[in-house]
Coordinates of C-alpha atoms (C1' of nucleotides) in Angstrom, one line a residue:
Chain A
X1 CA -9.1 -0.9 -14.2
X2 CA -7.7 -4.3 -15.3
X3 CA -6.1 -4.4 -11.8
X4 CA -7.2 -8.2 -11.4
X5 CA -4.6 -11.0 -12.6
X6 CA -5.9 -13.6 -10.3
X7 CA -4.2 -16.4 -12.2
X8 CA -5.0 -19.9 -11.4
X9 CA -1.5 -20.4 -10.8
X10 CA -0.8 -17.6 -7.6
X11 CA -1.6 -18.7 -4.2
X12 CA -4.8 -19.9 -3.0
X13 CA -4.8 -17.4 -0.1
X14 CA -3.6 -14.4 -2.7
X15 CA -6.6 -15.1 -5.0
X16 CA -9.0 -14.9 -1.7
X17 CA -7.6 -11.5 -0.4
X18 CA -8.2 -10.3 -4.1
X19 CA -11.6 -11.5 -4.9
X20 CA -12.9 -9.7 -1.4
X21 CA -10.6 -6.8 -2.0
X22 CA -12.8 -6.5 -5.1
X23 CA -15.9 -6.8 -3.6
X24 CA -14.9 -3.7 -1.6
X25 CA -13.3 -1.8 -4.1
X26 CA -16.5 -2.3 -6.3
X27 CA -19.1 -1.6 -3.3
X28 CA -20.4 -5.1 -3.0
X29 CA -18.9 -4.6 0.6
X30 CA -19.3 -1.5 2.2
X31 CA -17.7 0.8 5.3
X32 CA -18.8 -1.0 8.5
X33 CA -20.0 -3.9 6.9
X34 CA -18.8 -7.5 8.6
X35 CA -17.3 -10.4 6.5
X36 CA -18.1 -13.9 7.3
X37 CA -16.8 -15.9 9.7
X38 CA -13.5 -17.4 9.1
X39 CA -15.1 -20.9 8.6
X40 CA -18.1 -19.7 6.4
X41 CA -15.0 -18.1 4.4
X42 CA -13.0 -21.3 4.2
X43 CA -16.4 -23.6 3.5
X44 CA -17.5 -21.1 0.7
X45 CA -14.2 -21.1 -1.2
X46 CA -13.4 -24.9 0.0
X47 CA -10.0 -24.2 1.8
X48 CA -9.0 -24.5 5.0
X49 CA -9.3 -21.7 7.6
X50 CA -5.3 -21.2 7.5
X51 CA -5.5 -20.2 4.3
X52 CA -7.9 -17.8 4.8
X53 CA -6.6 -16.1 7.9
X54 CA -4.0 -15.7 5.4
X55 CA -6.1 -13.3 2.8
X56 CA -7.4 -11.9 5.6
X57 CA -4.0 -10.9 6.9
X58 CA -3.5 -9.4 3.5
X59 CA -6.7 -7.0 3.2
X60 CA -5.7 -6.2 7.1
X61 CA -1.9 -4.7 6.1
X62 CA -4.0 -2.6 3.3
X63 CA -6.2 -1.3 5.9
X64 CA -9.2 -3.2 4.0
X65 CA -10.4 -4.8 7.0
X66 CA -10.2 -4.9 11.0
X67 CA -10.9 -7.9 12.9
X68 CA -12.3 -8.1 16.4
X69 CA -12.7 -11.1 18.9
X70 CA -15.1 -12.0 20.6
X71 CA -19.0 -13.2 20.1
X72 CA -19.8 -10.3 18.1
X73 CA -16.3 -10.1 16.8
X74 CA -15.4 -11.3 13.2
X75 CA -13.2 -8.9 10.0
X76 CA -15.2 -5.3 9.4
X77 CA -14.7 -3.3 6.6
X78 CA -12.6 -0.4 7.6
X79 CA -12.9 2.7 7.1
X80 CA -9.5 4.3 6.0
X81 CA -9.5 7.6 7.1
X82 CA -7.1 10.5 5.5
X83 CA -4.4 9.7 7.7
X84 CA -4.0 5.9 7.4
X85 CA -4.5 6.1 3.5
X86 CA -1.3 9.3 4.4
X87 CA 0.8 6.8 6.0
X88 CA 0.6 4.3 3.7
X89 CA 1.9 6.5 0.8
X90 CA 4.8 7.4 2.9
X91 CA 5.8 4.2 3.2
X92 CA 5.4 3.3 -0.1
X93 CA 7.4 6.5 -1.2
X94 CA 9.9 6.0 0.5
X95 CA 10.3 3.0 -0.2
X96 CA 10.6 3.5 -3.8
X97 CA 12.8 6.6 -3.5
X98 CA 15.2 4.2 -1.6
X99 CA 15.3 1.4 -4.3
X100 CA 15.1 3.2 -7.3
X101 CA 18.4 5.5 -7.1
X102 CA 16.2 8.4 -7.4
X103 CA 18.6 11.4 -8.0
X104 CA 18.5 14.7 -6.2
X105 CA 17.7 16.8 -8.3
X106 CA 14.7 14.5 -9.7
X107 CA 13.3 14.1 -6.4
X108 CA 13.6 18.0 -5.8
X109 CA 11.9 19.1 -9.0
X110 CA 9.1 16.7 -8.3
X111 CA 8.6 18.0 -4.6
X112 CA 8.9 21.5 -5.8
X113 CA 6.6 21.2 -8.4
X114 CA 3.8 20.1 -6.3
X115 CA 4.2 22.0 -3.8
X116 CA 4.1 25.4 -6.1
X117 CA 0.9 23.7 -7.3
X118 CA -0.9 24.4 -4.1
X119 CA 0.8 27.9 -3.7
X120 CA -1.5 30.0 -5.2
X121 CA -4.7 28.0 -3.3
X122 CA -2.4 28.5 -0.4
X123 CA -2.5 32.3 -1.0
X124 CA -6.2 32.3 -1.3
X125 CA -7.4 30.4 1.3
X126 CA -4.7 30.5 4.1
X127 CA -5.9 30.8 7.3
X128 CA -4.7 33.0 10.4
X129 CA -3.8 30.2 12.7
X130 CA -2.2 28.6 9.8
X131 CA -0.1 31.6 9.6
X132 CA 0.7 31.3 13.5
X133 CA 1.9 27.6 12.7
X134 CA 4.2 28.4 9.8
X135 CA 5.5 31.3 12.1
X136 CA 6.0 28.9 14.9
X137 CA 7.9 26.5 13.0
X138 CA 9.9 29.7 11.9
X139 CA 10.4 30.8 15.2
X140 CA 11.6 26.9 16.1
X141 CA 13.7 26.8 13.3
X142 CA 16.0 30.4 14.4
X143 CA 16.7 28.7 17.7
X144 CA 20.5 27.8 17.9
X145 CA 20.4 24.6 20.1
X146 CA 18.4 23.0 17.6
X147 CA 19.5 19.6 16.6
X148 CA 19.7 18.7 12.9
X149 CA 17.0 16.2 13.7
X150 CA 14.5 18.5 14.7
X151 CA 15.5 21.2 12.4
X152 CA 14.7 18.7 9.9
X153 CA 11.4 17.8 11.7
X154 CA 10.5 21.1 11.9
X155 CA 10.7 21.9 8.4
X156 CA 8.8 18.8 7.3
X157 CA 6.1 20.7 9.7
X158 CA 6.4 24.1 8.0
X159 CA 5.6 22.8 4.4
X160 CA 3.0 20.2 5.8
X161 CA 1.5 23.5 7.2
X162 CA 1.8 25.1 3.4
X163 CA 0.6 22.2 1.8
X164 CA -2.7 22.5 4.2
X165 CA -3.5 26.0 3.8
X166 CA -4.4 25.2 0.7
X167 CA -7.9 24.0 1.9
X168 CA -8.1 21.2 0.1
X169 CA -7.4 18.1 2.0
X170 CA -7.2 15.8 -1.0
X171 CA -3.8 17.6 -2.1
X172 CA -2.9 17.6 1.5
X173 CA -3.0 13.9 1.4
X174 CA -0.9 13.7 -2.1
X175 CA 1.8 16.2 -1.1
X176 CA 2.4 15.5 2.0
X177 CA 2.7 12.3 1.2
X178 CA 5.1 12.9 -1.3
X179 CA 7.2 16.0 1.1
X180 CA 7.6 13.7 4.0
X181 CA 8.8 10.6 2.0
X182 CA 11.5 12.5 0.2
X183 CA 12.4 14.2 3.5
X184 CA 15.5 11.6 4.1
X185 CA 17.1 12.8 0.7
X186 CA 16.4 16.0 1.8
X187 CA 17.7 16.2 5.3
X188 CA 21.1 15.6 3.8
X189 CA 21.7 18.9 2.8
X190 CA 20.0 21.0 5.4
X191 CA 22.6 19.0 7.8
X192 CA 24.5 22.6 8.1
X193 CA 24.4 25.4 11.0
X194 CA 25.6 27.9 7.2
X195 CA 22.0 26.5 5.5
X196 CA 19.5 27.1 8.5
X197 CA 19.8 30.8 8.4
X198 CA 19.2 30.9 4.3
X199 CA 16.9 28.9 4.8
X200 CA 14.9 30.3 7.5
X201 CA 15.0 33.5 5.3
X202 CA 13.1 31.8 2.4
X203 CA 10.7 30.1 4.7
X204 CA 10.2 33.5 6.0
X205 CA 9.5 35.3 2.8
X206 CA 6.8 32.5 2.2
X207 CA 4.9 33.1 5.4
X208 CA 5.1 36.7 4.5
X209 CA 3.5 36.4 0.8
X210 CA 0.9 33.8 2.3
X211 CA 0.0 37.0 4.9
X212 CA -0.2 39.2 1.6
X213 CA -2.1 36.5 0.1
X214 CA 0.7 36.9 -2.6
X215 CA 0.2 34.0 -4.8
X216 CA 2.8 35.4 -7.2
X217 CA 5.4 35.9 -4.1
X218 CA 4.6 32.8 -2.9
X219 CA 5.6 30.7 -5.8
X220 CA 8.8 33.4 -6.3
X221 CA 9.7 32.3 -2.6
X222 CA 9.1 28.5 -3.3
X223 CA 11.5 29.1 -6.4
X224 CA 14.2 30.5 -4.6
X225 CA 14.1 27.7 -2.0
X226 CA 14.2 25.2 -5.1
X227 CA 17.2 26.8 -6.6
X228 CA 18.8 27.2 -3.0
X229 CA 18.3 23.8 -2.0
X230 CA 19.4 22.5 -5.4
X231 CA 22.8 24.6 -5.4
X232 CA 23.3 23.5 -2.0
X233 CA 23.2 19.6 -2.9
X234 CA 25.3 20.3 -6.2
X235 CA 27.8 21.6 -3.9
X236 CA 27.6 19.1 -0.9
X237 CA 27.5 16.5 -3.7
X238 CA 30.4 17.7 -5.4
X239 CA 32.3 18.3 -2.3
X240 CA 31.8 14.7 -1.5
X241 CA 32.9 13.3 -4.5
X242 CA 36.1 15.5 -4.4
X243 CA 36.6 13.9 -0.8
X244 CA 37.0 10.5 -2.3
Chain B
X1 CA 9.1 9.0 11.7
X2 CA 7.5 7.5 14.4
X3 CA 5.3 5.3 12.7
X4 CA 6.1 2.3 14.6
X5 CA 3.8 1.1 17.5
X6 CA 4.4 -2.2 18.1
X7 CA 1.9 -2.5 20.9
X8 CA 2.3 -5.6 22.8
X9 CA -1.9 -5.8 22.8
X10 CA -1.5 -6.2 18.9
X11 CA -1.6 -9.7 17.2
X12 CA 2.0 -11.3 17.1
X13 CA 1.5 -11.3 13.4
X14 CA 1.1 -7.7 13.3
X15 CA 4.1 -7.1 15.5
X16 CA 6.5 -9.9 13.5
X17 CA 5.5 -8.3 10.2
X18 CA 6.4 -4.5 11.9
X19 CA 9.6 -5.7 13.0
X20 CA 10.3 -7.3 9.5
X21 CA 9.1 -4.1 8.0
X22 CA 11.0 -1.8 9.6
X23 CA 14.2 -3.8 9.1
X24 CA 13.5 -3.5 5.4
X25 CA 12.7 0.3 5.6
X26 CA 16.0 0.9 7.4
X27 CA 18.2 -0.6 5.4
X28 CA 18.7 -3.4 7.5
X29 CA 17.6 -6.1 4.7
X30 CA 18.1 -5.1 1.5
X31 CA 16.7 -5.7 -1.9
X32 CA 17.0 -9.1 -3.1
X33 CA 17.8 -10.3 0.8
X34 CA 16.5 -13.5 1.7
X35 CA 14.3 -13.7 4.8
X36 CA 15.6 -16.8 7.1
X37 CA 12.9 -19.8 6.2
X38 CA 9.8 -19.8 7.9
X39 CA 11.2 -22.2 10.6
X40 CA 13.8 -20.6 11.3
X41 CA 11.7 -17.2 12.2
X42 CA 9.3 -18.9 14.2
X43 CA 12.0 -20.4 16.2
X44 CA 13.7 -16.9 16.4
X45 CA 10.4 -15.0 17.3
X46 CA 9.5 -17.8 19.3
X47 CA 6.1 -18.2 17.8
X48 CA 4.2 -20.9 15.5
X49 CA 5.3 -21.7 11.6
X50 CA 1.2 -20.3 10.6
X51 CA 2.3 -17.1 13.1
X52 CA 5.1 -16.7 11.1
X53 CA 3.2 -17.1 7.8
X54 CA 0.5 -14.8 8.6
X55 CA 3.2 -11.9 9.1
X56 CA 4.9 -12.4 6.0
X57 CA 1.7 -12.6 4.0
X58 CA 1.2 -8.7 5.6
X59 CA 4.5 -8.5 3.9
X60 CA 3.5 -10.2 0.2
X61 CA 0.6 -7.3 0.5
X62 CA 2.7 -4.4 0.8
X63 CA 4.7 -6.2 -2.2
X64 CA 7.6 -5.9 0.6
X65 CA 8.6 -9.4 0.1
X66 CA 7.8 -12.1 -2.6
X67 CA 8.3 -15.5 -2.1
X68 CA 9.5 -18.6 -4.4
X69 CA 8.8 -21.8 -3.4
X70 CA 11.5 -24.9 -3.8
X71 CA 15.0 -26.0 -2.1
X72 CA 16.7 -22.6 -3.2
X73 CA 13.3 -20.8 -2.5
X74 CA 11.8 -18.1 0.6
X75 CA 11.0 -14.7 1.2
X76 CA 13.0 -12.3 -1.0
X77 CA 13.2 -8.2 -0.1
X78 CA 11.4 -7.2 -3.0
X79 CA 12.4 -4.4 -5.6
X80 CA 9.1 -2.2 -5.3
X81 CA 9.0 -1.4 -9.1
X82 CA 7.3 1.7 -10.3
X83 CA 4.3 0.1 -11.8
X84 CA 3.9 -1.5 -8.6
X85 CA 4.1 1.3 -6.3
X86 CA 1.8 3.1 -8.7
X87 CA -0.9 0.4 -8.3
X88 CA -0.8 0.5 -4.6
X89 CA -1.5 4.6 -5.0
X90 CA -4.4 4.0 -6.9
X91 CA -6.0 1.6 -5.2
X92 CA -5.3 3.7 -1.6
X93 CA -6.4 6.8 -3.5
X94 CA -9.4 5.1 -5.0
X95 CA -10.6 3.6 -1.7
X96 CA -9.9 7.1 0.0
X97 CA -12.2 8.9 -2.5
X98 CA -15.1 6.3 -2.2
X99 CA -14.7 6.5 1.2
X100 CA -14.6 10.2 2.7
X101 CA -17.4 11.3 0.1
X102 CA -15.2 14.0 -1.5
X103 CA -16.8 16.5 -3.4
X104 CA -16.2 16.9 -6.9
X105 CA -14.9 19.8 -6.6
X106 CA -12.2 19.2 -4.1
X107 CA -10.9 16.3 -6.6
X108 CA -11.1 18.3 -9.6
X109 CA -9.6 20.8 -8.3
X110 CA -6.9 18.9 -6.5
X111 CA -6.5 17.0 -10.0
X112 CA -5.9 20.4 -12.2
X113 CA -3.3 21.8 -9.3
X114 CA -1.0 18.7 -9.7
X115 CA -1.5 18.3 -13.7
X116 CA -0.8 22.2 -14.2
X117 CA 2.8 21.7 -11.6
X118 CA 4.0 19.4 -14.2
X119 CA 3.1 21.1 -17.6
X120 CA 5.7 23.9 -17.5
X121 CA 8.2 20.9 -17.5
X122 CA 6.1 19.0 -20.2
X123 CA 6.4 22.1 -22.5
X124 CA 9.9 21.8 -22.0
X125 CA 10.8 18.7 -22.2
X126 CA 8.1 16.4 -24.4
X127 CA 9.6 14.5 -27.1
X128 CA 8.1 14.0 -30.3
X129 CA 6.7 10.2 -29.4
X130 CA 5.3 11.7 -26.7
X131 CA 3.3 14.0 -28.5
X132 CA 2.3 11.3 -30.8
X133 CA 0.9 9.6 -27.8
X134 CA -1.4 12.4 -27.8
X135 CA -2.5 13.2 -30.7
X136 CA -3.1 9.3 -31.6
X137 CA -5.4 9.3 -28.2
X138 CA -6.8 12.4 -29.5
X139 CA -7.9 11.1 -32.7
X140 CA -9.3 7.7 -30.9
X141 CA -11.3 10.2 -28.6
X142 CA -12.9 11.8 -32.3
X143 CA -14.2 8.5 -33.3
X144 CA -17.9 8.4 -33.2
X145 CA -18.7 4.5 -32.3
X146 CA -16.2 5.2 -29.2
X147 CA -18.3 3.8 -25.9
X148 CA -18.1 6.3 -22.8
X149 CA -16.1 3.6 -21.3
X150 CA -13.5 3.8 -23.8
X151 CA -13.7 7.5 -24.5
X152 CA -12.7 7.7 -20.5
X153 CA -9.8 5.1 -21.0
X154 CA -8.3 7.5 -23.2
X155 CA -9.2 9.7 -21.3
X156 CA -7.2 9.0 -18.7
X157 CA -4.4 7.8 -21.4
X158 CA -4.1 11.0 -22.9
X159 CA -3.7 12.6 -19.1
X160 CA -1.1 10.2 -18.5
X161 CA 0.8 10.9 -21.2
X162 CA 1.0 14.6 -20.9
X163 CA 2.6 13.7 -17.1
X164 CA 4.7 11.4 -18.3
X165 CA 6.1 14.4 -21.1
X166 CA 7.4 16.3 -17.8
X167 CA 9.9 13.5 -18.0
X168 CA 10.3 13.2 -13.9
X169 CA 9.3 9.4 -12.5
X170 CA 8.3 10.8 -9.8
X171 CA 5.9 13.2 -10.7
X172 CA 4.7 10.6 -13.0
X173 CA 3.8 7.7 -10.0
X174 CA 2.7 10.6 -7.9
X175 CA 0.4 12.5 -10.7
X176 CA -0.5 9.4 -12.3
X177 CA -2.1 7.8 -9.2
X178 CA -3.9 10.5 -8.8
X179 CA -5.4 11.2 -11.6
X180 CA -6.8 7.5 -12.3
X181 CA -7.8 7.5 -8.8
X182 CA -10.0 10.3 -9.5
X183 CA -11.2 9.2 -12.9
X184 CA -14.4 7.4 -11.8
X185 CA -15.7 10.8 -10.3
X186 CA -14.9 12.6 -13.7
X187 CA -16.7 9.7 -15.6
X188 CA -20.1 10.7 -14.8
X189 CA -20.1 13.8 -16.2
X190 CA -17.9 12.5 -19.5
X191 CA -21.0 10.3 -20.3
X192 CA -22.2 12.6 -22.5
X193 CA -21.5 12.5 -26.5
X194 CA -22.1 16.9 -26.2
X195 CA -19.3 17.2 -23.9
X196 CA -17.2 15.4 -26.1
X197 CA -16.6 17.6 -28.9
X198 CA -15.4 20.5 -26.6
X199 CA -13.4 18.2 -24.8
X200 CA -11.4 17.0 -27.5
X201 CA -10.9 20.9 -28.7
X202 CA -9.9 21.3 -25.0
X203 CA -6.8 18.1 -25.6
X204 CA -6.2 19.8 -28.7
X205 CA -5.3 23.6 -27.5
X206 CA -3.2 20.9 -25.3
X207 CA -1.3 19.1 -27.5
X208 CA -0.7 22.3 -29.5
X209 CA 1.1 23.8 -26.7
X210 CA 3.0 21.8 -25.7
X211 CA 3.9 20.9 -29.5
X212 CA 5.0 24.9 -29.4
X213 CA 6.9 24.2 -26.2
X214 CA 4.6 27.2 -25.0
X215 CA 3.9 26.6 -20.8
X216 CA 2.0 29.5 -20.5
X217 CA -0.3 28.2 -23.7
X218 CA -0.4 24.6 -22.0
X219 CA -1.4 26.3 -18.8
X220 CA -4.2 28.1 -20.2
X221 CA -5.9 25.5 -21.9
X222 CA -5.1 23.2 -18.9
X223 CA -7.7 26.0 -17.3
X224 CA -9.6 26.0 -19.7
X225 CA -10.2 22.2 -19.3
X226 CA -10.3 22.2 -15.8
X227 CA -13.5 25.1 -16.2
X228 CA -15.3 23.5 -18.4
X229 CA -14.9 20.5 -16.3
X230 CA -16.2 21.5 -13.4
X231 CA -19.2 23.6 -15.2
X232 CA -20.9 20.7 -16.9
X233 CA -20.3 18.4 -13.2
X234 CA -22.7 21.7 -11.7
X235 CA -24.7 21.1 -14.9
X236 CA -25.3 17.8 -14.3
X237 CA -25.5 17.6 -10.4
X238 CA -28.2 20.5 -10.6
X239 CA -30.1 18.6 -12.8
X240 CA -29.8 15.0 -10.7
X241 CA -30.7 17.4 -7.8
X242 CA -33.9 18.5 -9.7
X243 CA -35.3 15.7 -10.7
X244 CA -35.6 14.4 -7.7
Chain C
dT1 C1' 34.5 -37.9 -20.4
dG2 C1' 30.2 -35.6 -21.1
dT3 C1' 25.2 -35.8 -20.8
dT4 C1' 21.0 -37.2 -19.2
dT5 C1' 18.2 -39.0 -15.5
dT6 C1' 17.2 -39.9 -10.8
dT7 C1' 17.1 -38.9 -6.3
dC8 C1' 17.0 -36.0 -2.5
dA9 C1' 17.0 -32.1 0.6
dT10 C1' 14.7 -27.9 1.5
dA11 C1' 11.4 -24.6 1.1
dT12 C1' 6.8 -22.8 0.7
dG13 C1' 1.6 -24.0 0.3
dT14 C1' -2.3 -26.3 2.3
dC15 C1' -5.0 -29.0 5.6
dT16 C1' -6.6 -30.7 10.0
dG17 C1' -7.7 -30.5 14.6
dA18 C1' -7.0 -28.6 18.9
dC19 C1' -6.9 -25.1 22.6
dA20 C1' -6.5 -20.2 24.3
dA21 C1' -8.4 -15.6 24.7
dT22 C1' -12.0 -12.4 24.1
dT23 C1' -16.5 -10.7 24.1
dA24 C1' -21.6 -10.0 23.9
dG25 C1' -25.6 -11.5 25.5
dG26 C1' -28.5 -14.6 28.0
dA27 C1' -29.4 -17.3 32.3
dT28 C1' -29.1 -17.4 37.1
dT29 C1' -28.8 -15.8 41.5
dT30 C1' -29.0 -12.4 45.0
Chain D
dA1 C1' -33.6 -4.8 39.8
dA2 C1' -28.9 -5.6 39.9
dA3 C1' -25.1 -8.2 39.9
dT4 C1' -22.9 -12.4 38.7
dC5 C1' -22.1 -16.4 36.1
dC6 C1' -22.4 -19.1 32.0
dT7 C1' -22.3 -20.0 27.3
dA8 C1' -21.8 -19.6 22.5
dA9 C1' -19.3 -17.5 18.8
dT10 C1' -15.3 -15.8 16.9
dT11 C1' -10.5 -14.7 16.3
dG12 C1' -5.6 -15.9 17.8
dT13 C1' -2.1 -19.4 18.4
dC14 C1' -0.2 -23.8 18.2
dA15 C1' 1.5 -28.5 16.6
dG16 C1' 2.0 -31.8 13.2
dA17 C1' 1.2 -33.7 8.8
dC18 C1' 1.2 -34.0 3.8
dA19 C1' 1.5 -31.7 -0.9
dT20 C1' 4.2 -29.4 -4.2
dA21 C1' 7.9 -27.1 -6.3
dT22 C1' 12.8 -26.7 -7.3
dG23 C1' 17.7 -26.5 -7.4
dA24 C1' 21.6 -29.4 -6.7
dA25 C1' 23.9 -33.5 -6.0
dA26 C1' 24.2 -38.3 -7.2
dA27 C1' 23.7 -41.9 -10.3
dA28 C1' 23.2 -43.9 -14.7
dC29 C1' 24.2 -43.9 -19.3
dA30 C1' 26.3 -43.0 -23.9

DNA sequence: TGTTTTTCATATGTCTGACAATTAGGATTT
DNA sequence: AAATCCTAATTGTCAGACATATGAAAAACA
């Protein structure tokens, strides 16, 4: 991992934040442990205590470190739990999916594909109140005074809830991660009273191959929502274009 | 996606570089934007100049901003390249690993799911450079002076590559990240020069495969890979375990 | 006129020193 | 013994200064 430039010419306070972000990545610096002081910092590197607040600001927006005031107080290690680590690759997904032009039909065949990858673990391993979720969000989903919004909410639910019946919360973390951030490109198409009932359909037919613990059914199901969804958005999109 | 607290017990640098954020993530500022100087935002946030500073080197981190310095210089809505976005995954994924003492199973496992999505679309879609890649990383990985640290690097090259055939960006960053994340656990049980020699067979049946455009072939030996794998890590953890 | 050099305004980067706010633990008092 | 106060340590914030980089305008020059 030659993930380490630290050129003499970058910023004094970016070449900080990297040389302790090593020392945690490599284990010099563990969970819990507590960094020194903000002066011992700026006397051991020989800079100024502004310019090491600003590393430290930098390991703090990676979740690297917390500080705390006070006596006892001083920057910890953190420990970045599942669902910190899960936020952050949201944001960072989304963010790329926004400023890359990502097309549809890209961003569906990569979603689809991972999700299908945790089908057949799905099928294996689901649990029953893991059924009753995905049944809820069903069930939430068939009511008519739904708003678009949390339709849309409610699906990002459904597969979150498909992605963790896998069992393995390492996949949970990467799919999710990956479902929720392309959500927004999603939500365009489901924006439809016509869609939800088609839709609601598939969903159900996936619920009801997980209860079989139907890995082959599952992944037929997931299928058919890929190609539904993706005739859906050639049509919207085509629509749209026509419009103009 | 209610991800935005904004607590008024947080640091002002925390809550600057939120509100900065989240006018980046909704389109407010766009890429290639210029931020207003840092005088002008700590008169606008009413705060101090170092404040200011401190919230856009949170920024700098997330690679949401870079900065230039000079007359024409300031902080500049960054375009969050691929490459970029992929480093940020590995190091998250990396630190998550380390940190929640996954099993080995769980990440192999959780490796082999997301590698075996994106192979049906590698059979279909690998061009012949691609499966030069391969075979060139193949034939490094015969080579009998190769240290275990290179043999990994390839490794992990050869892994890359067969994502990358699937010819979806996306699956690529999200795959990709993974799968380097996890390498360090799959290291330790690579170390060996007897495991080598089936290995390579194992990227072989691989390449073959995919050379055939066969999914169903790529799949298999993708099994096969992800078996032997996890035998020899409860070969080698049984023995640790006993001689102790 | 065209080109090079100089100057300058503006911006970030760094330093210094100060004070505020918070907090744990010790000292003091009740 | 318990409650209170005090103190030292540490991060958070501020103000002002100087260093450094850089593009653009102004000046000098050919």
């Amino acid at each position: 991992m030659k993930n380490t430039p630290a050129n003499s010419s970058t910023d004094l306070s970016a070449r900080i934040a990297h040389s302790l972000r090593d020392a945690i990545l490599d284990g010099s610096l563990i969970v819990g442990d507590r960094l020194p002081s903000e002066s011992d910092l700026s006397e051991q590197f020989s800079v100024s205590r502004s310019t090491v607040r600003e590393a430290l600001k930098r390991l703090a927006a990676q979740n690297l470190i917390r500080t705390q005031r006070g006596a006892t107080g001083g920057a910890f290690v953190n420990h970045l739990s599942y669902a910190e680590a899960h936020n952050q690759q949201i944001t960072t997904s989304t963010l790329l999916l926004s400023m890359n032009a990502i097309s549809f039909d890209t961003a569906c065949e990569a979603r689809y594909a991972l999700e299908r990858a945790c089908a057949p673990l799905a099928a294996r391993r689901r649990t029953a109140g893991q059924l009753d979720i995905l049944r809820a969000e069903i069930t939430r989903q068939g009511q008519p005074d739904l708003t678009d919004e949390a339709f849309c909410a409610s699906d990002v639910a459904f597969h979150r809830a498909l992605v963790d019946a896998a069992g393995n919360p390492v996949l949970s973390y990467q799919l999710a991660g990956a479902v929720e951030a392309m959500q927004p490109l999603m939500n365009m198409i489901t924006f439809t009273a016509r869609s939800r009932v088609q839709i609601i359909a598939l969903h159900g037919q996936i619920a009801d191959a997980l209860e079989r613990s139907d890995a082959a059914g599952t992944d037929a199901a997931l299928v058919g929502l890929e190609n539904y969804t993706r005739d859906l958005a050639r049509t919207v999109l085509a629509a749209r274009a026509a419009a103009l």
